[in-house]
Short mmCIF file of C-alpha atoms in Angstrom, two decimals:
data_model
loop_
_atom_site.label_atom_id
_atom_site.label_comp_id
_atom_site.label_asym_id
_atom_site.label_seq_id
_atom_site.Cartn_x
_atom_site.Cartn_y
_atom_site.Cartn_z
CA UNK A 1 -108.61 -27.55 -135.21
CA UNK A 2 -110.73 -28.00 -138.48
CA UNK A 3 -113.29 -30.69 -138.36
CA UNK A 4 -113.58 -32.40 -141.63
CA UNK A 5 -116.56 -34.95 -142.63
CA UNK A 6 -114.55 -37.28 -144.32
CA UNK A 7 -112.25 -37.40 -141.36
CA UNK A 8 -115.26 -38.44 -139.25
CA UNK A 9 -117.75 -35.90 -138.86
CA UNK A 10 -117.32 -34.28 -135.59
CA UNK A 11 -113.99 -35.71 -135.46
CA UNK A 12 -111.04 -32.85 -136.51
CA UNK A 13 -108.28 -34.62 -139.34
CA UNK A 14 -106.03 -34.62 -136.37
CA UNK A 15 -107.93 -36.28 -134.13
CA UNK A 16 -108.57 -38.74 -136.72
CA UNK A 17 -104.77 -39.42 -137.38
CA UNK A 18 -104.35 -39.94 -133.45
CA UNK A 19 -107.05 -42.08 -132.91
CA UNK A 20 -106.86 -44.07 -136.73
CA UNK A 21 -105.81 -47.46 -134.67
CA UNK A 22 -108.70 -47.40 -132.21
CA UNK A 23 -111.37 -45.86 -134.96
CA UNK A 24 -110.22 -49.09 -136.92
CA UNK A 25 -110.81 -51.55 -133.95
CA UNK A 26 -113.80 -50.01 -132.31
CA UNK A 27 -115.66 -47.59 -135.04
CA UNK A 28 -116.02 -44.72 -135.73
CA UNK A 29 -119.12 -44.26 -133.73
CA UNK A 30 -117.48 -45.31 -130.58
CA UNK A 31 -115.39 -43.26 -130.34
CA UNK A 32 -117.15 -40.06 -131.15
CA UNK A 33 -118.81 -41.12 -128.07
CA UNK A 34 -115.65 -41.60 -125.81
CA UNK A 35 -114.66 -37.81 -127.42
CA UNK A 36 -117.78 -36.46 -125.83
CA UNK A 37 -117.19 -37.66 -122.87
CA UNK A 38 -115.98 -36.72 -119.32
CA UNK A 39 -114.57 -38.30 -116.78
CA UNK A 40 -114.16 -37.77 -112.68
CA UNK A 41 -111.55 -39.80 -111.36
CA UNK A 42 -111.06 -39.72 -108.17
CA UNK A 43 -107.58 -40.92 -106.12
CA UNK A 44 -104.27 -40.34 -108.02
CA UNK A 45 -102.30 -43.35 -106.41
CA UNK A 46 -100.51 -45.54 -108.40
CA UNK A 47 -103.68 -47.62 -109.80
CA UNK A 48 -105.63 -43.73 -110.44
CA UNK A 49 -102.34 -42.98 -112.55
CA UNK A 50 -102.93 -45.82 -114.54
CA UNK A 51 -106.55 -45.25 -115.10
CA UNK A 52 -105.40 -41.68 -116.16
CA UNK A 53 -103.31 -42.87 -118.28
CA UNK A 54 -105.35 -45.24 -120.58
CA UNK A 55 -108.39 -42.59 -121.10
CA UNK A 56 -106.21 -40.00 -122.08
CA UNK A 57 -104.81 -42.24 -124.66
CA UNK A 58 -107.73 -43.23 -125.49
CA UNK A 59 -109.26 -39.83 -125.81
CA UNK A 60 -112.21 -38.84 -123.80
CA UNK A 61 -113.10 -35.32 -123.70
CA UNK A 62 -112.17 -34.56 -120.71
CA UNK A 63 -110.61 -35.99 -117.38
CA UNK A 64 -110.93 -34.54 -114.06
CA UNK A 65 -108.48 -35.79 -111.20
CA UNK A 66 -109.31 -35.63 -107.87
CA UNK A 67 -107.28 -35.65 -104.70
CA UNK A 68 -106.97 -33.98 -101.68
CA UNK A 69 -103.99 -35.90 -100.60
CA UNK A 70 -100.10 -35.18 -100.91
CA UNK A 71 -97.54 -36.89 -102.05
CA UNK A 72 -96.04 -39.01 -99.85
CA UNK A 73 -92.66 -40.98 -100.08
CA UNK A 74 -93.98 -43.86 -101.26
CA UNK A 75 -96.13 -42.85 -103.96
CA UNK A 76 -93.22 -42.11 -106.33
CA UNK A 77 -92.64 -45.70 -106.43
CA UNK A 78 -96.39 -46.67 -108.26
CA UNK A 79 -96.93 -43.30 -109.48
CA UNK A 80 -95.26 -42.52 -112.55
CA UNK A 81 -96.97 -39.25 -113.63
CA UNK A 82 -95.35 -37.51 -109.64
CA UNK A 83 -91.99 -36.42 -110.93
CA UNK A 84 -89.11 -36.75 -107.97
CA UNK A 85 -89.08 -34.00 -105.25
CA UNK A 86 -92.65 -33.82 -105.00
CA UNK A 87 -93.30 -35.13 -101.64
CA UNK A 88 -95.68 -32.79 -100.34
CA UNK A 89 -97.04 -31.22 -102.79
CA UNK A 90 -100.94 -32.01 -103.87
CA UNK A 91 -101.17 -35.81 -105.32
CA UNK A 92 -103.47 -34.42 -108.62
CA UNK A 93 -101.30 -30.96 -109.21
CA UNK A 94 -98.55 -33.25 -109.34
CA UNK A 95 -99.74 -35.21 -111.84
CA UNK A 96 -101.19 -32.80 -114.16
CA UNK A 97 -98.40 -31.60 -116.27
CA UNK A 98 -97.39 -35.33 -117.39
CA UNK A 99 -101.00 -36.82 -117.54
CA UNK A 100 -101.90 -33.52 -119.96
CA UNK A 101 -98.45 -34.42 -121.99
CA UNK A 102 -99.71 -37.55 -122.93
CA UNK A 103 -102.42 -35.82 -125.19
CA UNK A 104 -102.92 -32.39 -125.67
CA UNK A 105 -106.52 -33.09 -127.22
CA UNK A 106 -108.14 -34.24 -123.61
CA UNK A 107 -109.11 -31.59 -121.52
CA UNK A 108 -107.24 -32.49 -118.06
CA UNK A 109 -108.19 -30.76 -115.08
CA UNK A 110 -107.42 -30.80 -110.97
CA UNK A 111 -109.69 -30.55 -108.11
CA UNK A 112 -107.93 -30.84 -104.76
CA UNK A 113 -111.25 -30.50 -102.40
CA UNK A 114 -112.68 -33.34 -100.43
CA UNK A 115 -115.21 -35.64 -102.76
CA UNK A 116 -117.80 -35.82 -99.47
CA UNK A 117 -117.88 -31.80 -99.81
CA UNK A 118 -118.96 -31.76 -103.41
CA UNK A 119 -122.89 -31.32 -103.95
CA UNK A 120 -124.59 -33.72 -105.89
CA UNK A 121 -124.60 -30.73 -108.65
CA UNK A 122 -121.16 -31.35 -109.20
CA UNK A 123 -121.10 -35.10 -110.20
CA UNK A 124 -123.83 -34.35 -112.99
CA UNK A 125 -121.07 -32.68 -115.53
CA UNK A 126 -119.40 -36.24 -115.96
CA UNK A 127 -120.68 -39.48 -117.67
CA UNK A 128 -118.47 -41.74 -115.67
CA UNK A 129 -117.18 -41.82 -112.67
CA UNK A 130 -114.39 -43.75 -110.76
CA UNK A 131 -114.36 -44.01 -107.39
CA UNK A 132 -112.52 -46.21 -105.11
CA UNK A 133 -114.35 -47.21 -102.34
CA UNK A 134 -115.43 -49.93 -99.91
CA UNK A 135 -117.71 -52.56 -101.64
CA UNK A 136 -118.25 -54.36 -98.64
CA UNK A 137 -122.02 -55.21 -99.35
CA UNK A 138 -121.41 -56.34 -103.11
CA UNK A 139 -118.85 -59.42 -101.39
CA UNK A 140 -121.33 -60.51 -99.00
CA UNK A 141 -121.89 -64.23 -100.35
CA UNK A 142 -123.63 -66.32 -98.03
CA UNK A 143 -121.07 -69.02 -98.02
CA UNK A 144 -123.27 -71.50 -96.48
CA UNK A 145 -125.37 -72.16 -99.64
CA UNK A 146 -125.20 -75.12 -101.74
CA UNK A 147 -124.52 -72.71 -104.63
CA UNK A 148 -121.57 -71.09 -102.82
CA UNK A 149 -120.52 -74.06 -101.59
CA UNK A 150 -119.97 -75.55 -104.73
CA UNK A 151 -118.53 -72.50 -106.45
CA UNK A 152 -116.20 -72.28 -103.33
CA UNK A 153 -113.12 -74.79 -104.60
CA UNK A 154 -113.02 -72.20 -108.05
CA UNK A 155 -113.57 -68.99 -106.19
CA UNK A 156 -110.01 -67.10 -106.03
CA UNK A 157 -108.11 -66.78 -102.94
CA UNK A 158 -107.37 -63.34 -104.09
CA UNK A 159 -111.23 -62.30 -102.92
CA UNK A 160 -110.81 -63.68 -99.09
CA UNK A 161 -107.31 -61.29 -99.30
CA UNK A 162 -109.97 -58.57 -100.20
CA UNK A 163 -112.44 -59.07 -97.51
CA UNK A 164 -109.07 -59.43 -95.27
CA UNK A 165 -108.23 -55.97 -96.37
CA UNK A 166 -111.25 -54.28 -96.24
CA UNK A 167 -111.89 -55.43 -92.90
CA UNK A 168 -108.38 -54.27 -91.63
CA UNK A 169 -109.13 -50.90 -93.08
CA UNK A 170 -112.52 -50.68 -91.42
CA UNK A 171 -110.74 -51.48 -87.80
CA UNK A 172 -107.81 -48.81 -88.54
CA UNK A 173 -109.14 -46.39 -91.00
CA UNK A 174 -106.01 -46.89 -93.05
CA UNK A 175 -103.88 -49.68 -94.85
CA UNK A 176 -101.26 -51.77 -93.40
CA UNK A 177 -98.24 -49.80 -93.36
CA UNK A 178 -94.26 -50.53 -93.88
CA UNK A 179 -93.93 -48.13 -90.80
CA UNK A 180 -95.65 -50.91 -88.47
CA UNK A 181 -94.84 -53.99 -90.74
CA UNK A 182 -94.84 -56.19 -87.45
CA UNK A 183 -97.55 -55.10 -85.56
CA UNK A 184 -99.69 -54.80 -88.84
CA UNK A 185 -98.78 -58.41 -89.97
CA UNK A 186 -99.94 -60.00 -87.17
CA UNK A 187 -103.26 -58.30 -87.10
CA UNK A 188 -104.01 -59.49 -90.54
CA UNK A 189 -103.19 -63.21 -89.96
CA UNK A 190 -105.78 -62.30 -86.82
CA UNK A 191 -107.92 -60.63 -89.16
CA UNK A 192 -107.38 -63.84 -91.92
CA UNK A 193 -108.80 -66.22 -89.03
CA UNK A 194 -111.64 -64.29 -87.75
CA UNK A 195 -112.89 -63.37 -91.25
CA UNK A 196 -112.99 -66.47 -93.31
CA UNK A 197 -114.07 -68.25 -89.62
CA UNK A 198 -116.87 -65.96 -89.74
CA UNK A 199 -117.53 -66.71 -93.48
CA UNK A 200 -117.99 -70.38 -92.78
CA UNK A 201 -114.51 -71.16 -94.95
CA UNK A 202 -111.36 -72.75 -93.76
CA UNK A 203 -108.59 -69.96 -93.19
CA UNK A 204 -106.21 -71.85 -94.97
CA UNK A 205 -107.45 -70.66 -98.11
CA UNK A 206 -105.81 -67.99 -97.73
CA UNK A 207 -101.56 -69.15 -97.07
CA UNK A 208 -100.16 -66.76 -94.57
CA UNK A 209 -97.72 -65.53 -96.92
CA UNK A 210 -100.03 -63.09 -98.22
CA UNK A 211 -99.33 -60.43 -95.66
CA UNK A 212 -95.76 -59.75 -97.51
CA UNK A 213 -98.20 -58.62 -100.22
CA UNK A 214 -99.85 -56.28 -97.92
CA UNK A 215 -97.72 -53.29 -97.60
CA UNK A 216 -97.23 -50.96 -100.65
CA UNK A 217 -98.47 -50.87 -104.53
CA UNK A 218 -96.91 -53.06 -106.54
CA UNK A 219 -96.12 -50.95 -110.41
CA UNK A 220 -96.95 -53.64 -112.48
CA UNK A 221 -99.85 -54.70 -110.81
CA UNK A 222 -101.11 -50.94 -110.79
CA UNK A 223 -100.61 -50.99 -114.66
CA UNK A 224 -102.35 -54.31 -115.14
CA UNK A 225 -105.53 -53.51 -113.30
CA UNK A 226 -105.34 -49.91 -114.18
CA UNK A 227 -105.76 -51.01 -118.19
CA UNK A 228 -108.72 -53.49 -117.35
CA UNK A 229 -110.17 -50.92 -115.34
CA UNK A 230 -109.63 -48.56 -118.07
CA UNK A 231 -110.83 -50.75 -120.24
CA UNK A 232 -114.54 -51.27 -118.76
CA UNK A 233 -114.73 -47.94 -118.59
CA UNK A 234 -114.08 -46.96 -122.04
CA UNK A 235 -116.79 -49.81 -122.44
CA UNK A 236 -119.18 -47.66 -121.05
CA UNK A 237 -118.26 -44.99 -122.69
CA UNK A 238 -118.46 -46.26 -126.17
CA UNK A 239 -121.25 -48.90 -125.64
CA UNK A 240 -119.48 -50.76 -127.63
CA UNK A 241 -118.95 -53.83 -125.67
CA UNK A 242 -120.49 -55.47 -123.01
CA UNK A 243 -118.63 -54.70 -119.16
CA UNK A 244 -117.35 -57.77 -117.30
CA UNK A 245 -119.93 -59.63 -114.75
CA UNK A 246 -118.41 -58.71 -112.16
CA UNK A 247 -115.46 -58.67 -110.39
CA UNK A 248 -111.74 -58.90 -111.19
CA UNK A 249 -108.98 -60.20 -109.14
CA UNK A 250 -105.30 -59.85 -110.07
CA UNK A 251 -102.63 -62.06 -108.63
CA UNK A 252 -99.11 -59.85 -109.07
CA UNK A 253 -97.38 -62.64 -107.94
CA UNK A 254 -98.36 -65.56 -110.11
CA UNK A 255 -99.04 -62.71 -113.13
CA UNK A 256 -102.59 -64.03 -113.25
CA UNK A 257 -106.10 -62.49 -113.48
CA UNK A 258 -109.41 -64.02 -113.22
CA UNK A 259 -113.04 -62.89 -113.87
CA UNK A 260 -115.68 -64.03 -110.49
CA UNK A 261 -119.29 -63.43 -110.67
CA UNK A 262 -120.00 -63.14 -107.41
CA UNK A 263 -123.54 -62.00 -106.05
CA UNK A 264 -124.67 -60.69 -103.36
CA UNK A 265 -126.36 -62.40 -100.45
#
């Protein structure tokens, strides 16, 4: 590709013709800054896809997903870059030919080793990365403070259904599953009681209809939190705007989201 200054300076005329509706919303600046940048992502799920997704559009350098998981039957279902009949195969090799497809200009690559067997060496060649893990200690709000107390009536419901989860994960080392729908549901109304008990808050904050939401990614929801998600971290990226303070809960059923600032204890 030839680079041409009046294109950019550092950005190539085609690069300036795919990217002429973002230059024009965030600068020009910015996004010479997202195209120097690379990415680790890390989980290839349906949310991970949608994360993909958005920073390929939107043009980083390059984009690195990893996952040393297969496919399994249900991922199809969330997962639109796993093409049908790939149930088995490596969750990031599946993805790779459609994420690159989306833009030939980002650099997409595939690592299919375990994250906790990468030296610290290895996370040093990206400027961002996204990991989804437990963030148990950033949701532990002393409920019993006046402060809390009084933020309680606005606080979502959505972040007791988090604490639910995170706790059921903890005691199972995996999510509820379809497979065990019964036996799983009735361990998280358990769960539901002995966590928001132990939180000082009235389980019926949290209607025990929620565990129907419990048991598989929902598409839409994926592609809803994938693009804010996306979105903070192109953010970051660009330092072009400031990042949300500092937590995001999505309601797929009531097609809601809501910004908390929740701190820690």
């Amino acid at each position: 590709m030839v680079e041409k200054e009046e294109a950019g300076g550092g950005i190539s005329e085609e690069e300036a013709a795919q990217y002429d509706r973002q230059i024009r919303l965030w600068g020009l600046e910015a996004q010479k800054r997202l195209r120097a940048s690379r990415v680790l992502l890390v989980g290839m799920k349906g949310l991970g896809a949608e994360i993909a997704k958005n920073l390929i559009l939107a043009g980083v350098k390059g984009l690195t997903m990893l996952d040393p998981e297969q496919v399994s039957p249900e991922d199809p279902g969330a997962q639109f870059l796993i093409r049908t009949g790939s149930v088995g195969r490596n969750r990031a090799e599946a993805s790779l030919e459609r994420a690159q497809n989306l833009n030939p200009m980002v650099d997409v690559k595939v690592d299919t080793e375990n994250i906790e067997k990468k030296p610290e060496s290895f996370f040093t060649q990206f400027d961002a990365k996204v990991v989804f893990c437990s963030v148990k200690e950033a949701l532990e709000v002393d409920w019993s403070s006046d402060k809390a107390k009084a933020a309680l009536k606005r606080t979502t419901s959505d972040y007791f259904l988090l604490q639910v989860l995170l706790k059921f994960r903890t005691d199972k080392g995996r999510d509820p599953s379809s497979d065990t729908f019964g036996e799983d549901s009735e361990l998280l109304l358990q769960i539901r009681n002995d966590v928001l008990d132990s939180l000082g808050v009235s389980p019926d904050l949290l209607p025990e209809d929620f565990v129907r939401y419990c048991f598989s990614e929902m598409a839409p929801v994926c592609a809803v939190v994938g693009g804010i998600l996306a979105q903070e971290i192109v953010k970051a990226l660009s330092q072009r705007d400031p990042p949300h303070n500092n937590f995001f809960f999505f309601d797929g059923m009531k097609g809601s989201g809501i910004v908390e600032c929740l701190g820690p204890k």
